[in-house]
mmCIF file of C-alpha atoms in Angstrom:
data_model
loop_
_atom_site.group_PDB
_atom_site.id
_atom_site.type_symbol
_atom_site.label_atom_id
_atom_site.label_comp_id
_atom_site.label_asym_id
_atom_site.label_seq_id
_atom_site.Cartn_x
_atom_site.Cartn_y
_atom_site.Cartn_z
ATOM 1 C CA GLN O 540 -9.795 -17.213 2.150
ATOM 2 C CA VAL O 541 -8.702 -14.209 0.132
ATOM 3 C CA THR O 542 -5.403 -14.500 -1.707
ATOM 4 C CA LEU O 543 -3.632 -12.471 -4.377
ATOM 5 C CA ARG O 544 -0.570 -13.423 -6.409
ATOM 6 C CA GLU O 545 1.473 -11.230 -8.711
ATOM 7 C CA SER O 546 3.184 -12.560 -11.805
ATOM 8 C CA GLY O 547 5.276 -11.095 -14.578
ATOM 9 C CA PRO O 548 8.805 -10.829 -15.919
ATOM 10 C CA ALA O 549 11.653 -10.545 -13.450
ATOM 11 C CA LEU O 550 13.779 -8.580 -15.895
ATOM 12 C CA VAL O 551 12.842 -5.974 -18.475
ATOM 13 C CA LYS O 552 14.989 -3.747 -20.627
ATOM 14 C CA PRO O 553 14.851 0.047 -20.551
ATOM 15 C CA THR O 554 12.122 1.498 -22.781
ATOM 16 C CA GLN O 555 10.197 -1.786 -22.772
ATOM 17 C CA THR O 556 6.641 -2.159 -21.506
ATOM 18 C CA LEU O 557 6.059 -4.097 -18.298
ATOM 19 C CA THR O 558 2.924 -6.194 -17.944
ATOM 20 C CA LEU O 559 2.056 -7.552 -14.506
ATOM 21 C CA THR O 560 -0.862 -9.785 -13.616
ATOM 22 C CA CYS O 561 -2.557 -10.052 -10.252
ATOM 23 C CA THR O 562 -4.521 -13.291 -9.924
ATOM 24 C CA PHE O 563 -6.822 -13.405 -6.955
ATOM 25 C CA SER O 564 -9.274 -15.728 -5.236
ATOM 26 C CA GLY O 565 -11.781 -15.502 -2.430
ATOM 27 C CA PHE O 566 -13.601 -12.487 -3.840
ATOM 28 C CA SER O 567 -14.855 -11.207 -7.172
ATOM 29 C CA LEU O 568 -14.468 -7.888 -8.907
ATOM 30 C CA ARG O 569 -18.029 -8.390 -10.111
ATOM 31 C CA THR O 570 -19.115 -7.749 -6.513
ATOM 32 C CA SER O 571 -20.138 -4.210 -5.718
ATOM 33 C CA GLY O 572 -17.594 -2.453 -3.539
ATOM 34 C CA MET O 573 -14.543 -4.525 -4.463
ATOM 35 C CA CYS O 574 -11.339 -2.757 -5.447
ATOM 36 C CA VAL O 575 -7.748 -3.801 -6.193
ATOM 37 C CA SER O 576 -4.660 -1.586 -6.107
ATOM 38 C CA TRP O 577 -1.083 -1.902 -7.328
ATOM 39 C CA ILE O 578 1.746 -0.646 -5.127
ATOM 40 C CA ARG O 579 5.505 -0.811 -5.608
ATOM 41 C CA GLN O 580 8.560 -0.601 -3.389
ATOM 42 C CA PRO O 581 12.057 0.100 -4.735
ATOM 43 C CA PRO O 582 14.844 -1.707 -2.851
ATOM 44 C CA GLY O 583 15.306 -0.143 0.571
ATOM 45 C CA LYS O 584 12.693 2.531 -0.090
ATOM 46 C CA ALA O 585 9.119 3.362 0.797
ATOM 47 C CA LEU O 586 5.872 2.052 -0.610
ATOM 48 C CA GLU O 587 4.421 3.924 -3.585
ATOM 49 C CA TRP O 588 0.788 3.604 -4.679
ATOM 50 C CA LEU O 589 0.398 3.159 -8.441
ATOM 51 C CA ALA O 590 -3.165 2.470 -9.522
ATOM 52 C CA LEU O 591 -6.592 1.194 -8.505
ATOM 53 C CA ILE O 592 -9.507 -0.419 -10.293
ATOM 54 C CA ASP O 593 -12.944 -1.010 -8.820
ATOM 55 C CA TRP O 594 -15.879 -3.317 -9.463
ATOM 56 C CA ASP O 595 -17.501 -0.680 -11.674
ATOM 57 C CA ASP O 596 -14.353 -0.427 -13.837
ATOM 58 C CA ASP O 597 -13.465 3.008 -12.452
ATOM 59 C CA LYS O 598 -9.718 3.547 -12.600
ATOM 60 C CA TYR O 599 -7.409 5.769 -10.577
ATOM 61 C CA TYR O 600 -3.726 6.427 -11.251
ATOM 62 C CA SER O 601 -0.743 7.937 -9.495
ATOM 63 C CA ILE O 602 -0.592 11.440 -10.886
ATOM 64 C CA SER O 603 3.171 11.179 -11.380
ATOM 65 C CA LEU O 604 2.919 7.969 -13.426
ATOM 66 C CA LYS O 605 -0.468 8.436 -15.024
ATOM 67 C CA THR O 606 0.825 8.757 -18.576
ATOM 68 C CA ARG O 607 2.674 5.424 -18.336
ATOM 69 C CA LEU O 608 0.129 3.252 -16.524
ATOM 70 C CA THR O 609 -2.879 1.274 -17.639
ATOM 71 C CA ILE O 610 -4.892 -0.888 -15.255
ATOM 72 C CA SER O 611 -7.541 -3.339 -16.407
ATOM 73 C CA LYS O 612 -9.484 -6.314 -15.134
ATOM 74 C CA ASP O 613 -10.665 -9.650 -16.431
ATOM 75 C CA THR O 614 -13.474 -10.698 -14.120
ATOM 76 C CA SER O 615 -13.845 -14.086 -15.771
ATOM 77 C CA LYS O 616 -10.264 -14.945 -14.838
ATOM 78 C CA ASN O 617 -10.204 -13.071 -11.518
ATOM 79 C CA GLN O 618 -7.266 -11.018 -12.712
ATOM 80 C CA VAL O 619 -6.117 -7.420 -12.650
ATOM 81 C CA VAL O 620 -3.438 -6.381 -15.129
ATOM 82 C CA LEU O 621 -1.072 -3.418 -14.835
ATOM 83 C CA ARG O 622 0.880 -2.150 -17.816
ATOM 84 C CA MET O 623 3.705 0.317 -17.402
ATOM 85 C CA THR O 624 5.337 1.743 -20.510
ATOM 86 C CA ASN O 625 8.817 3.109 -21.113
ATOM 87 C CA MET O 626 10.457 1.277 -18.242
ATOM 88 C CA ASP O 627 13.563 2.824 -16.686
ATOM 89 C CA PRO O 628 16.098 1.501 -14.165
ATOM 90 C CA VAL O 629 14.443 3.685 -11.493
ATOM 91 C CA ASP O 630 11.346 1.495 -11.899
ATOM 92 C CA THR O 631 13.246 -1.434 -10.411
ATOM 93 C CA ALA O 632 11.098 -2.507 -7.479
ATOM 94 C CA THR O 633 8.926 -5.141 -5.891
ATOM 95 C CA TYR O 634 5.406 -4.744 -7.234
ATOM 96 C CA TYR O 635 2.444 -5.701 -5.055
ATOM 97 C CA CYS O 636 -1.268 -5.971 -5.664
ATOM 98 C CA ALA O 637 -3.684 -5.652 -2.771
ATOM 99 C CA ARG O 638 -7.397 -5.725 -2.097
ATOM 100 C CA LEU O 639 -9.026 -2.722 -0.516
ATOM 101 C CA THR O 640 -11.061 -2.978 2.665
ATOM 102 C CA GLY O 641 -13.809 -0.791 1.268
ATOM 103 C CA SER O 642 -15.365 0.555 -1.869
ATOM 104 C CA GLN O 643 -13.645 3.937 -1.841
ATOM 105 C CA PRO O 644 -10.174 4.811 -3.143
ATOM 106 C CA TYR O 645 -9.231 6.035 0.334
ATOM 107 C CA SER O 646 -9.815 2.633 1.926
ATOM 108 C CA GLY O 647 -7.008 0.611 3.448
ATOM 109 C CA MET O 648 -5.598 -2.549 1.907
ATOM 110 C CA ASP O 649 -6.267 -5.652 3.928
ATOM 111 C CA VAL O 650 -4.860 -8.469 1.831
ATOM 112 C CA TRP O 651 -1.627 -8.223 -0.146
ATOM 113 C CA GLY O 652 0.083 -10.496 -2.597
ATOM 114 C CA GLN O 653 3.603 -11.676 -1.886
ATOM 115 C CA GLY O 654 5.023 -9.283 -4.459
ATOM 116 C CA THR O 655 7.010 -9.776 -7.627
ATOM 117 C CA THR O 656 10.438 -8.282 -8.115
ATOM 118 C CA VAL O 657 11.124 -6.482 -11.367
ATOM 119 C CA THR O 658 14.593 -5.355 -12.407
ATOM 120 C CA VAL O 659 15.047 -2.906 -15.253
ATOM 121 C CA SER O 660 18.416 -3.329 -16.894
ATOM 122 C CA SER O 661 19.909 -3.667 -20.323
ATOM 123 C CA GLN B 315 9.966 13.205 -0.590
ATOM 124 C CA SER B 316 6.802 11.521 0.670
ATOM 125 C CA VAL B 317 3.531 13.394 0.972
ATOM 126 C CA LEU B 318 3.133 11.968 4.472
ATOM 127 C CA THR B 319 6.103 12.522 6.783
ATOM 128 C CA GLN B 320 7.248 9.891 9.251
ATOM 129 C CA PRO B 321 10.362 9.779 11.430
ATOM 130 C CA PRO B 322 12.942 7.500 9.783
ATOM 131 C CA SER B 323 13.466 5.557 12.975
ATOM 132 C CA VAL B 324 12.224 5.090 16.521
ATOM 133 C CA SER B 325 13.376 2.762 19.260
ATOM 134 C CA GLY B 326 12.314 1.478 22.622
ATOM 135 C CA ALA B 327 13.076 -1.161 25.191
ATOM 136 C CA PRO B 328 10.884 -4.211 25.679
ATOM 137 C CA GLY B 329 7.777 -3.334 27.644
ATOM 138 C CA GLN B 330 7.957 0.358 26.770
ATOM 139 C CA ARG B 331 5.556 2.439 24.748
ATOM 140 C CA VAL B 332 6.512 3.998 21.417
ATOM 141 C CA THR B 333 4.644 6.347 19.130
ATOM 142 C CA ILE B 334 5.187 6.815 15.420
ATOM 143 C CA SER B 335 3.902 10.036 13.905
ATOM 144 C CA CYS B 336 2.556 10.634 10.417
ATOM 145 C CA THR B 337 2.278 14.273 9.383
ATOM 146 C CA GLY B 338 0.212 15.289 6.398
ATOM 147 C CA SER B 339 -1.588 18.381 5.195
ATOM 148 C CA SER B 340 -4.974 19.892 4.517
ATOM 149 C CA SER B 341 -5.306 17.880 1.303
ATOM 150 C CA ASN B 342 -5.015 14.468 2.950
ATOM 151 C CA ILE B 343 -5.237 13.795 6.682
ATOM 152 C CA GLY B 344 -6.506 17.320 7.300
ATOM 153 C CA ALA B 345 -9.268 16.719 4.762
ATOM 154 C CA PHE B 346 -10.586 13.988 7.050
ATOM 155 C CA TYR B 347 -9.428 11.089 4.913
ATOM 156 C CA ASP B 348 -8.802 7.942 6.901
ATOM 157 C CA VAL B 349 -5.296 6.940 7.905
ATOM 158 C CA HIS B 350 -4.164 3.326 7.743
ATOM 159 C CA TRP B 351 -1.029 1.719 9.149
ATOM 160 C CA TYR B 352 1.006 -1.210 7.888
ATOM 161 C CA GLN B 353 3.730 -3.367 9.416
ATOM 162 C CA GLN B 354 6.403 -4.809 7.158
ATOM 163 C CA PHE B 355 9.148 -7.283 7.976
ATOM 164 C CA PRO B 356 12.193 -7.556 5.706
ATOM 165 C CA GLY B 357 11.481 -9.445 2.534
ATOM 166 C CA THR B 358 7.753 -9.730 3.156
ATOM 167 C CA ALA B 359 4.623 -7.912 2.036
ATOM 168 C CA PRO B 360 3.112 -5.196 4.220
ATOM 169 C CA LYS B 361 0.401 -6.250 6.672
ATOM 170 C CA LEU B 362 -2.550 -4.051 7.567
ATOM 171 C CA LEU B 363 -2.207 -3.085 11.218
ATOM 172 C CA ILE B 364 -4.720 -0.263 11.691
ATOM 173 C CA TYR B 365 -7.462 0.859 9.304
ATOM 174 C CA GLY B 366 -9.809 3.798 9.429
ATOM 175 C CA ASN B 367 -7.580 5.684 11.878
ATOM 176 C CA ASN B 368 -8.119 3.473 14.911
ATOM 177 C CA ASN B 369 -9.532 0.074 13.934
ATOM 178 C CA ARG B 370 -7.627 -3.178 14.280
ATOM 179 C CA PRO B 371 -8.175 -6.076 11.868
ATOM 180 C CA SER B 372 -8.897 -9.395 13.474
ATOM 181 C CA GLY B 373 -5.747 -10.905 14.946
ATOM 182 C CA VAL B 374 -3.874 -7.665 15.568
ATOM 183 C CA PRO B 375 -3.030 -7.328 19.270
ATOM 184 C CA ASP B 376 -4.620 -4.480 21.193
ATOM 185 C CA ARG B 377 -1.099 -3.269 21.996
ATOM 186 C CA PHE B 378 -1.377 -1.468 18.664
ATOM 187 C CA SER B 379 -3.583 1.603 18.451
ATOM 188 C CA GLY B 380 -4.026 4.537 16.114
ATOM 189 C CA SER B 381 -5.277 8.092 16.354
ATOM 190 C CA ARG B 382 -5.754 11.110 14.104
ATOM 191 C CA SER B 383 -5.840 14.808 14.895
ATOM 192 C CA ASP B 384 -5.887 17.770 12.519
ATOM 193 C CA THR B 385 -3.265 17.035 9.849
ATOM 194 C CA SER B 386 -1.446 14.265 11.714
ATOM 195 C CA ALA B 387 -1.900 10.700 12.844
ATOM 196 C CA SER B 388 -0.072 8.439 15.248
ATOM 197 C CA LEU B 389 0.529 4.747 15.764
ATOM 198 C CA THR B 390 1.154 3.750 19.372
ATOM 199 C CA ILE B 391 2.600 0.444 20.451
ATOM 200 C CA THR B 392 2.445 -0.401 24.136
ATOM 201 C CA GLY B 393 4.195 -3.264 25.889
ATOM 202 C CA LEU B 394 6.852 -3.326 23.180
ATOM 203 C CA GLN B 395 8.045 -6.794 22.203
ATOM 204 C CA ALA B 396 11.072 -7.937 20.239
ATOM 205 C CA GLU B 397 8.772 -9.257 17.513
ATOM 206 C CA ASP B 398 7.506 -5.727 16.879
ATOM 207 C CA GLU B 399 10.813 -4.774 15.291
ATOM 208 C CA ALA B 400 9.798 -3.919 11.727
ATOM 209 C CA ASP B 401 9.102 -1.061 9.324
ATOM 210 C CA TYR B 402 5.833 0.832 9.738
ATOM 211 C CA TYR B 403 4.032 2.858 7.063
ATOM 212 C CA CYS B 404 1.071 5.205 7.225
ATOM 213 C CA GLN B 405 -1.274 5.654 4.268
ATOM 214 C CA SER B 406 -4.033 8.100 3.445
ATOM 215 C CA TYR B 407 -5.708 9.666 0.424
ATOM 216 C CA ASP B 408 -4.761 13.001 -1.082
ATOM 217 C CA THR B 409 -7.441 14.999 -2.799
ATOM 218 C CA SER B 410 -4.946 17.138 -4.714
ATOM 219 C CA LEU B 411 -3.223 14.060 -6.117
ATOM 220 C CA SER B 412 -6.481 12.105 -6.493
ATOM 221 C CA GLY B 413 -4.838 9.008 -5.130
ATOM 222 C CA SER B 414 -3.467 7.145 -2.151
ATOM 223 C CA VAL B 415 -0.254 8.300 -0.539
ATOM 224 C CA PHE B 416 2.165 6.576 1.807
ATOM 225 C CA GLY B 417 4.544 7.875 4.400
ATOM 226 C CA GLY B 418 8.261 7.349 4.025
ATOM 227 C CA GLY B 419 8.245 4.563 6.602
ATOM 228 C CA THR B 420 9.630 4.265 10.123
ATOM 229 C CA LYS B 421 12.034 1.575 11.256
ATOM 230 C CA LEU B 422 11.249 0.433 14.776
ATOM 231 C CA THR B 423 14.158 -0.998 16.734
ATOM 232 C CA VAL B 424 13.541 -2.888 19.961
ATOM 233 C CA LEU B 425 16.583 -2.341 22.136
#
């Protein structure tokens, strides 16, 4: 059974750096074709794709947030980490990680974590 | 403003058929990138409903179907049920943005 779980701080201050961890089981990012994405959803708003990392350590970022995002993986711990710098109140959202159905960035996402809510406020 | 455009809301009576549109452009759906659809209930994570334009994951009823044509895609729900009331999102890939893009979401109300 494939599961993913997001973890990180519930509250961060403006200008701080947010670090979120996605811990997964049931698959390995050592396996060819595996990919994990981060997606966020501000309260009452639409989903927004943030970043993707694949088994080969290729990384893809939202063009609008590229300068603030860093995605990385720790295959020994089955974790994917997302760092977002210079947090602002508009970054308040529920952050999800999800596994892709295929090996390409344009694949769908078949298993999602439950999400972690992050509030940016002083 | 989302790259993929969906109607904010649709509605239908139980048993009816509803269609949710997802309009893109030549850099995403029109570039033959797959379209995927998700169902989301309040307070829960999205669930993959349709992948690769018209494929259903195991466990998704065949009342749900997807299609793609030119720069648009559609999700059709037949035999509408009260439990289908949720938000629905389309997703594709945009070559100009070099990343995935989502629609703005559509709230389905079952009357």
